[in-house]
């Protein structure tokens, strides 16, 4: 999202078992049948600049959602706009190079 809020959906079967500063650890038991199951351990490393990390909350679609914030600067947005404009200008220059050129014929 443009305001620095990041949403991460996780399967509702995953259980948060440990939360560090920017590390989330989940566990999930997957039944295979005949009394056999596998326990999965999942670790998610968020960016060091992540803040306001939420607990998993139910969301639409049968998932849980974790939200966190990342710093947003106008400088990075301005660089993106300038980059897009440069790409478009470069594409236009390349396209112009492929246009057929007019050749003048001079009488001798």
GROMACS .gro file of N, CA and C in nm, residues 75-91:
model
   51
   75UNK      N    1   1.109   1.086  -0.149
   75UNK     CA    2   1.224   1.075  -0.239
   75UNK      C    3   1.216   0.948  -0.321
   76UNK      N    4   1.180   0.836  -0.259
   76UNK     CA    5   1.172   0.710  -0.334
   76UNK      C    6   1.059   0.716  -0.435
   77UNK      N    7   0.948   0.782  -0.402
   77UNK     CA    8   0.837   0.796  -0.496
   77UNK      C    9   0.878   0.884  -0.614
   78UNK      N   10   0.952   0.992  -0.586
   78UNK     CA   11   0.997   1.081  -0.692
   78UNK      C   12   1.094   1.008  -0.784
   79UNK      N   13   1.182   0.927  -0.729
   79UNK     CA   14   1.275   0.849  -0.812
   79UNK      C   15   1.199   0.752  -0.901
   80UNK      N   16   1.093   0.694  -0.850
   80UNK     CA   17   1.013   0.602  -0.930
   80UNK      C   18   0.949   0.675  -1.047
   81UNK      N   19   0.892   0.792  -1.023
   81UNK     CA   20   0.827   0.869  -1.129
   81UNK      C   21   0.930   0.908  -1.235
   82UNK      N   22   1.046   0.957  -1.191
   82UNK     CA   23   1.151   0.996  -1.286
   82UNK      C   24   1.198   0.874  -1.366
   83UNK      N   25   1.214   0.760  -1.298
   83UNK     CA   26   1.255   0.639  -1.367
   83UNK      C   27   1.156   0.596  -1.473
   84UNK      N   28   1.027   0.603  -1.442
   84UNK     CA   29   0.924   0.566  -1.539
   84UNK      C   30   0.929   0.659  -1.659
   85UNK      N   31   0.944   0.790  -1.634
   85UNK     CA   32   0.951   0.886  -1.744
   85UNK      C   33   1.073   0.860  -1.833
   86UNK      N   34   1.187   0.827  -1.772
   86UNK     CA   35   1.307   0.798  -1.851
   86UNK      C   36   1.289   0.672  -1.935
   87UNK      N   37   1.224   0.571  -1.879
   87UNK     CA   38   1.198   0.448  -1.955
   87UNK      C   39   1.106   0.477  -2.074
   88UNK      N   40   1.003   0.558  -2.050
   88UNK     CA   41   0.911   0.592  -2.159
   88UNK      C   42   0.982   0.674  -2.266
   89UNK      N   43   1.067   0.768  -2.226
   89UNK     CA   44   1.140   0.849  -2.322
   89UNK      C   45   1.237   0.761  -2.402
   90UNK      N   46   1.304   0.669  -2.334
   90UNK     CA   47   1.396   0.578  -2.404
   90UNK      C   48   1.322   0.490  -2.502
   91UNK      N   49   1.205   0.441  -2.461
   91UNK     CA   50   1.124   0.358  -2.550
   91UNK      C   51   1.080   0.436  -2.672
   0.00000   0.00000   0.00000
